[in-house]
mmCIF file of C-alpha atoms in Angstrom:
data_model
loop_
_atom_site.group_PDB
_atom_site.id
_atom_site.type_symbol
_atom_site.label_atom_id
_atom_site.label_comp_id
_atom_site.label_asym_id
_atom_site.label_seq_id
_atom_site.Cartn_x
_atom_site.Cartn_y
_atom_site.Cartn_z
ATOM 1 C CA MET A 1 351.235 93.658 98.502
ATOM 2 C CA THR A 2 353.843 93.209 95.787
ATOM 3 C CA MET A 3 353.857 89.419 95.458
ATOM 4 C CA ASN A 4 351.176 86.727 95.390
ATOM 5 C CA ALA A 5 351.353 82.953 95.740
ATOM 6 C CA HIS A 6 353.441 80.595 93.638
ATOM 7 C CA PHE A 7 350.261 79.083 92.153
ATOM 8 C CA GLN A 8 347.143 80.857 90.870
ATOM 9 C CA PHE A 9 343.968 78.880 90.175
ATOM 10 C CA ALA A 10 341.372 80.241 87.749
ATOM 11 C CA ASP A 11 338.459 79.070 89.870
ATOM 12 C CA GLU A 12 339.798 80.997 92.894
ATOM 13 C CA SER A 13 340.557 84.196 90.953
ATOM 14 C CA VAL A 14 338.383 87.201 90.195
ATOM 15 C CA TRP A 15 337.620 89.122 87.028
ATOM 16 C CA GLN A 16 338.031 92.894 87.135
ATOM 17 C CA ASP A 17 336.106 95.211 84.867
ATOM 18 C CA THR A 18 338.342 97.654 83.020
ATOM 19 C CA ALA A 19 337.805 101.201 81.778
ATOM 20 C CA ASP A 20 337.091 99.680 78.336
ATOM 21 C CA ALA A 21 333.565 98.295 77.759
ATOM 22 C CA GLY A 22 333.554 94.573 76.985
ATOM 23 C CA VAL A 23 337.059 94.055 78.371
ATOM 24 C CA ARG A 24 337.713 92.161 81.633
ATOM 25 C CA ARG A 25 340.992 91.153 83.215
ATOM 26 C CA MET A 26 342.230 88.554 85.703
ATOM 27 C CA ILE A 27 345.523 89.131 87.489
ATOM 28 C CA LEU A 28 347.758 86.052 87.351
ATOM 29 C CA GLY A 29 351.165 85.780 89.058
ATOM 30 C CA TYR A 30 353.124 88.836 90.056
ATOM 31 C CA GLY A 31 356.124 90.121 91.934
ATOM 32 C CA PRO A 32 357.871 93.492 92.043
ATOM 33 C CA ASP A 33 359.382 93.227 88.563
ATOM 34 C CA LEU A 34 356.921 91.034 86.648
ATOM 35 C CA MET A 35 353.155 90.587 86.315
ATOM 36 C CA MET A 36 351.040 88.358 84.076
ATOM 37 C CA VAL A 37 347.426 89.251 83.295
ATOM 38 C CA ARG A 38 344.672 87.466 81.363
ATOM 39 C CA VAL A 39 342.401 89.816 79.390
ATOM 40 C CA VAL A 40 339.123 88.750 77.737
ATOM 41 C CA PHE A 41 337.508 90.849 75.004
ATOM 42 C CA GLU A 42 334.014 90.699 73.558
ATOM 43 C CA THR A 43 333.727 91.093 69.787
ATOM 44 C CA GLY A 44 333.984 94.776 68.942
ATOM 45 C CA ALA A 45 335.484 95.779 72.284
ATOM 46 C CA VAL A 46 338.285 98.319 72.108
ATOM 47 C CA GLY A 47 341.329 98.493 74.347
ATOM 48 C CA ALA A 48 341.806 102.211 73.757
ATOM 49 C CA LEU A 49 345.165 103.623 72.731
ATOM 50 C CA HIS A 50 347.163 104.247 75.886
ATOM 51 C CA HIS A 51 350.664 104.214 77.270
ATOM 52 C CA HIS A 52 352.423 103.378 80.517
ATOM 53 C CA PRO A 53 356.032 103.211 81.643
ATOM 54 C CA HIS A 54 355.963 99.388 81.815
ATOM 55 C CA ARG A 55 357.352 97.263 79.022
ATOM 56 C CA GLN A 56 354.796 94.711 77.770
ATOM 57 C CA GLY A 57 354.571 91.451 75.912
ATOM 58 C CA CYS A 58 351.259 89.938 74.804
ATOM 59 C CA TYR A 59 350.232 86.526 73.446
ATOM 60 C CA VAL A 60 346.975 86.061 71.538
ATOM 61 C CA ALA A 61 345.475 82.924 73.124
ATOM 62 C CA SER A 62 342.274 83.071 71.054
ATOM 63 C CA GLY A 63 340.257 85.419 68.854
ATOM 64 C CA VAL A 64 341.295 88.038 66.304
ATOM 65 C CA PHE A 65 342.632 91.488 67.183
ATOM 66 C CA ASP A 66 343.750 94.569 65.287
ATOM 67 C CA VAL A 67 346.687 95.778 67.373
ATOM 68 C CA THR A 68 348.274 99.204 67.005
ATOM 69 C CA ILE A 69 351.770 99.963 68.316
ATOM 70 C CA ASP A 70 353.432 103.313 67.739
ATOM 71 C CA GLY A 71 351.042 104.098 64.880
ATOM 72 C CA VAL A 72 351.324 100.768 63.021
ATOM 73 C CA THR A 73 348.340 98.371 62.994
ATOM 74 C CA LYS A 74 348.507 94.619 62.305
ATOM 75 C CA ARG A 75 345.864 91.869 62.493
ATOM 76 C CA LEU A 76 346.804 89.173 65.013
ATOM 77 C CA ARG A 77 345.265 85.734 65.487
ATOM 78 C CA ALA A 78 345.685 82.914 68.015
ATOM 79 C CA GLY A 79 349.381 82.087 68.328
ATOM 80 C CA ASP A 80 350.567 85.537 67.276
ATOM 81 C CA SER A 81 351.970 88.041 69.734
ATOM 82 C CA TYR A 82 353.137 91.608 70.142
ATOM 83 C CA PHE A 83 355.730 93.478 72.143
ATOM 84 C CA VAL A 84 356.001 97.022 73.495
ATOM 85 C CA PRO A 85 359.737 97.256 74.126
ATOM 86 C CA VAL A 86 360.056 100.640 75.778
ATOM 87 C CA GLY A 87 358.005 102.624 78.240
ATOM 88 C CA ASP A 88 355.281 105.024 77.140
ATOM 89 C CA MET A 89 354.996 103.720 73.593
ATOM 90 C CA VAL A 90 351.341 104.217 72.564
ATOM 91 C CA HIS A 91 349.425 100.985 71.849
ATOM 92 C CA GLY A 92 345.894 99.600 71.750
ATOM 93 C CA ALA A 93 343.776 96.726 70.440
ATOM 94 C CA THR A 94 340.399 96.333 68.743
ATOM 95 C CA CYS A 95 338.753 92.938 69.052
ATOM 96 C CA VAL A 96 337.574 91.655 65.667
ATOM 97 C CA GLU A 97 336.496 88.241 66.989
ATOM 98 C CA ALA A 98 336.005 87.583 70.722
ATOM 99 C CA GLY A 99 339.109 86.233 72.389
ATOM 100 C CA GLU A 100 341.721 86.353 75.057
ATOM 101 C CA LEU A 101 345.111 88.013 75.454
ATOM 102 C CA ILE A 102 347.845 86.981 77.904
ATOM 103 C CA ASP A 103 349.832 90.064 78.945
ATOM 104 C CA ALA A 104 353.198 90.251 80.692
ATOM 105 C CA PHE A 105 354.474 93.492 82.198
ATOM 106 C CA THR A 106 357.726 94.609 83.729
ATOM 107 C CA PRO A 107 357.684 96.022 86.282
ATOM 108 C CA LEU A 108 354.513 95.182 88.207
ATOM 109 C CA ARG A 109 351.292 97.073 87.278
ATOM 110 C CA GLU A 110 350.559 98.475 90.724
ATOM 111 C CA ASP A 111 347.557 100.296 89.234
ATOM 112 C CA PHE A 112 345.907 96.919 88.499
ATOM 113 C CA LEU A 113 346.335 95.821 92.117
ATOM 114 C CA ALA A 114 344.833 99.089 93.320
ATOM 115 C CA ALA A 115 341.846 98.554 90.985
ATOM 116 C CA GLY A 116 341.135 95.132 92.485
ATOM 117 C CA MET B 1 370.229 91.125 69.336
ATOM 118 C CA THR B 2 368.281 92.134 72.405
ATOM 119 C CA MET B 3 364.985 93.206 70.839
ATOM 120 C CA ASN B 4 362.774 91.844 68.059
ATOM 121 C CA ALA B 5 359.874 93.355 66.124
ATOM 122 C CA HIS B 6 356.715 94.817 67.613
ATOM 123 C CA PHE B 7 354.657 91.985 66.058
ATOM 124 C CA GLN B 8 355.411 88.246 65.981
ATOM 125 C CA PHE B 9 353.419 85.945 63.688
ATOM 126 C CA ALA B 10 353.194 82.239 64.470
ATOM 127 C CA ASP B 11 353.493 81.232 60.823
ATOM 128 C CA GLU B 12 356.772 83.153 60.484
ATOM 129 C CA SER B 13 358.276 81.839 63.736
ATOM 130 C CA VAL B 14 360.336 78.732 64.425
ATOM 131 C CA TRP B 15 360.118 76.002 67.032
ATOM 132 C CA GLN B 16 363.265 75.173 68.991
ATOM 133 C CA ASP B 17 363.884 71.771 70.497
ATOM 134 C CA THR B 18 364.806 71.947 74.174
ATOM 135 C CA ALA B 19 367.013 69.782 76.376
ATOM 136 C CA ASP B 20 363.824 68.047 77.543
ATOM 137 C CA ALA B 21 362.379 65.327 75.248
ATOM 138 C CA GLY B 22 358.885 66.150 74.004
ATOM 139 C CA VAL B 23 359.213 69.844 74.839
ATOM 140 C CA ARG B 24 359.522 72.537 72.141
ATOM 141 C CA ARG B 25 359.558 76.304 72.476
ATOM 142 C CA MET B 26 358.830 79.316 70.274
ATOM 143 C CA ILE B 27 360.293 82.679 71.238
ATOM 144 C CA LEU B 28 357.666 85.424 71.157
ATOM 145 C CA GLY B 29 358.383 89.109 71.823
ATOM 146 C CA TYR B 30 361.428 90.216 73.753
ATOM 147 C CA GLY B 31 363.515 93.172 74.796
ATOM 148 C CA PRO B 32 366.313 93.578 77.323
ATOM 149 C CA ASP B 33 364.103 93.255 80.373
ATOM 150 C CA LEU B 34 361.236 91.018 79.231
ATOM 151 C CA MET B 35 360.726 87.917 77.086
ATOM 152 C CA MET B 36 357.640 85.826 76.315
ATOM 153 C CA VAL B 37 357.968 82.209 75.187
ATOM 154 C CA ARG B 38 355.430 79.595 74.059
ATOM 155 C CA VAL B 39 356.251 76.042 75.192
ATOM 156 C CA VAL B 40 354.479 72.919 73.914
ATOM 157 C CA PHE B 41 354.641 69.623 75.833
ATOM 158 C CA GLU B 42 353.737 66.113 74.718
ATOM 159 C CA THR B 43 351.912 63.964 77.263
ATOM 160 C CA GLY B 44 354.449 62.607 79.738
ATOM 161 C CA ALA B 45 357.161 65.107 78.823
ATOM 162 C CA VAL B 46 359.104 66.502 81.755
ATOM 163 C CA GLY B 47 360.489 70.001 82.080
ATOM 164 C CA ALA B 48 363.211 68.934 84.512
ATOM 165 C CA LEU B 49 363.737 70.751 87.794
ATOM 166 C CA HIS B 50 366.030 73.699 87.109
ATOM 167 C CA HIS B 51 366.757 77.233 88.183
ATOM 168 C CA HIS B 52 367.913 80.485 86.626
ATOM 169 C CA PRO B 53 368.377 84.026 87.857
ATOM 170 C CA HIS B 54 365.336 85.277 85.875
ATOM 171 C CA ARG B 55 361.975 85.752 87.540
ATOM 172 C CA GLN B 56 359.202 83.888 85.700
ATOM 173 C CA GLY B 57 355.458 83.862 85.266
ATOM 174 C CA CYS B 58 353.623 81.107 83.392
ATOM 175 C CA TYR B 59 350.070 80.703 82.075
ATOM 176 C CA VAL B 60 348.626 77.279 81.269
ATOM 177 C CA ALA B 61 346.987 77.789 77.868
ATOM 178 C CA SER B 62 345.951 74.147 77.491
ATOM 179 C CA GLY B 63 346.654 70.702 78.924
ATOM 180 C CA VAL B 64 347.326 69.509 82.467
ATOM 181 C CA PHE B 65 350.650 69.916 84.287
ATOM 182 C CA ASP B 66 352.080 68.959 87.660
ATOM 183 C CA VAL B 67 354.221 71.961 88.518
ATOM 184 C CA THR B 68 356.797 71.996 91.298
ATOM 185 C CA ILE B 69 358.132 75.247 92.781
ATOM 186 C CA ASP B 70 360.528 75.256 95.698
ATOM 187 C CA GLY B 71 359.575 71.680 96.596
ATOM 188 C CA VAL B 72 355.773 72.109 96.440
ATOM 189 C CA THR B 73 353.813 70.412 93.612
ATOM 190 C CA LYS B 74 350.350 71.416 92.395
ATOM 191 C CA ARG B 75 348.240 70.216 89.455
ATOM 192 C CA LEU B 76 347.450 73.051 87.025
ATOM 193 C CA ARG B 77 344.923 73.098 84.188
ATOM 194 C CA ALA B 78 344.053 75.550 81.398
ATOM 195 C CA GLY B 79 343.505 79.007 82.910
ATOM 196 C CA ASP B 80 345.714 78.356 85.936
ATOM 197 C CA SER B 81 349.173 79.891 86.273
ATOM 198 C CA TYR B 82 352.302 79.892 88.393
ATOM 199 C CA PHE B 83 354.962 82.365 89.411
ATOM 200 C CA VAL B 84 358.635 82.100 90.350
ATOM 201 C CA PRO B 85 359.136 85.389 92.170
ATOM 202 C CA VAL B 86 362.851 85.355 92.851
ATOM 203 C CA GLY B 87 365.912 84.212 90.978
ATOM 204 C CA ASP B 88 367.297 80.690 91.298
ATOM 205 C CA MET B 89 364.196 79.176 92.886
ATOM 206 C CA VAL B 90 364.055 75.545 91.711
ATOM 207 C CA HIS B 91 361.024 74.663 89.563
ATOM 208 C CA GLY B 92 359.874 72.178 86.947
ATOM 209 C CA ALA B 93 356.792 70.726 85.246
ATOM 210 C CA THR B 94 355.542 67.274 84.268
ATOM 211 C CA CYS B 95 352.959 67.163 81.510
ATOM 212 C CA VAL B 96 349.978 64.992 82.492
ATOM 213 C CA GLU B 97 347.943 65.828 79.357
ATOM 214 C CA ALA B 98 349.543 67.403 76.266
ATOM 215 C CA GLY B 99 349.350 71.165 76.286
ATOM 216 C CA GLU B 100 350.948 74.550 76.064
ATOM 217 C CA LEU B 101 352.492 76.982 78.523
ATOM 218 C CA ILE B 102 353.019 80.717 77.967
ATOM 219 C CA ASP B 103 356.114 81.858 79.858
ATOM 220 C CA ALA B 104 357.224 85.388 80.715
ATOM 221 C CA PHE B 105 360.735 86.117 81.989
ATOM 222 C CA THR B 106 362.507 89.153 83.352
ATOM 223 C CA PRO B 107 365.106 89.891 82.279
ATOM 224 C CA LEU B 108 365.557 88.459 78.775
ATOM 225 C CA ARG B 109 366.603 84.774 78.466
ATOM 226 C CA GLU B 110 369.748 85.368 76.410
ATOM 227 C CA ASP B 111 370.434 81.615 76.554
ATOM 228 C CA PHE B 112 367.258 80.998 74.503
ATOM 229 C CA LEU B 113 368.419 83.406 71.802
ATOM 230 C CA ALA B 114 371.807 81.701 71.689
ATOM 231 C CA ALA B 115 370.079 78.311 71.302
ATOM 232 C CA GLY B 116 368.122 79.547 68.274
#
């Protein structure tokens, strides 16, 4: 399945555990070349440094995060955002205060669908 | 310019007025094939029905919106989302209670950069 409905409702959606303790995700809308994902972190949880061929944008909806991209770390708060402009650029996030990230990927993260 | 920095800070960013009264946007991260945008609506503001070749995902960060995609309207609240999976599908949003949408587009909305 490479496309879901036009509308996604939080109360009909499921949380997935991730490989990172204290980090859960909910898949939002997606098609072949775009996917949005909501990711909730507990305080102290670490989204380990990783890389993938997808390009990624991320909006900090709440909380405080120390985000590392390509070896540079910055502290981001609600309203801030980050961007991974090319594939396989190493990035990760440490949650300083519990919060939520809204990720966008191009293309689709087929691995997230498989994990569901 | 088809790429900005890895990190975007809200207090260093600017709001753009849009063609729709009561609707402002802030460009977040972008590269050639992905752009994230924060859009704030006043109560009653209307993001008029429109279409563009870009595919789009959208997360409702706060507020209540009546969103129409391809002639079907649903009421969305914080945590809900919508998806426009193919280019030039007509969509729009009416803000029922003031709030904020987080948009993701593929590819880049060059028209938004030109408007800045």
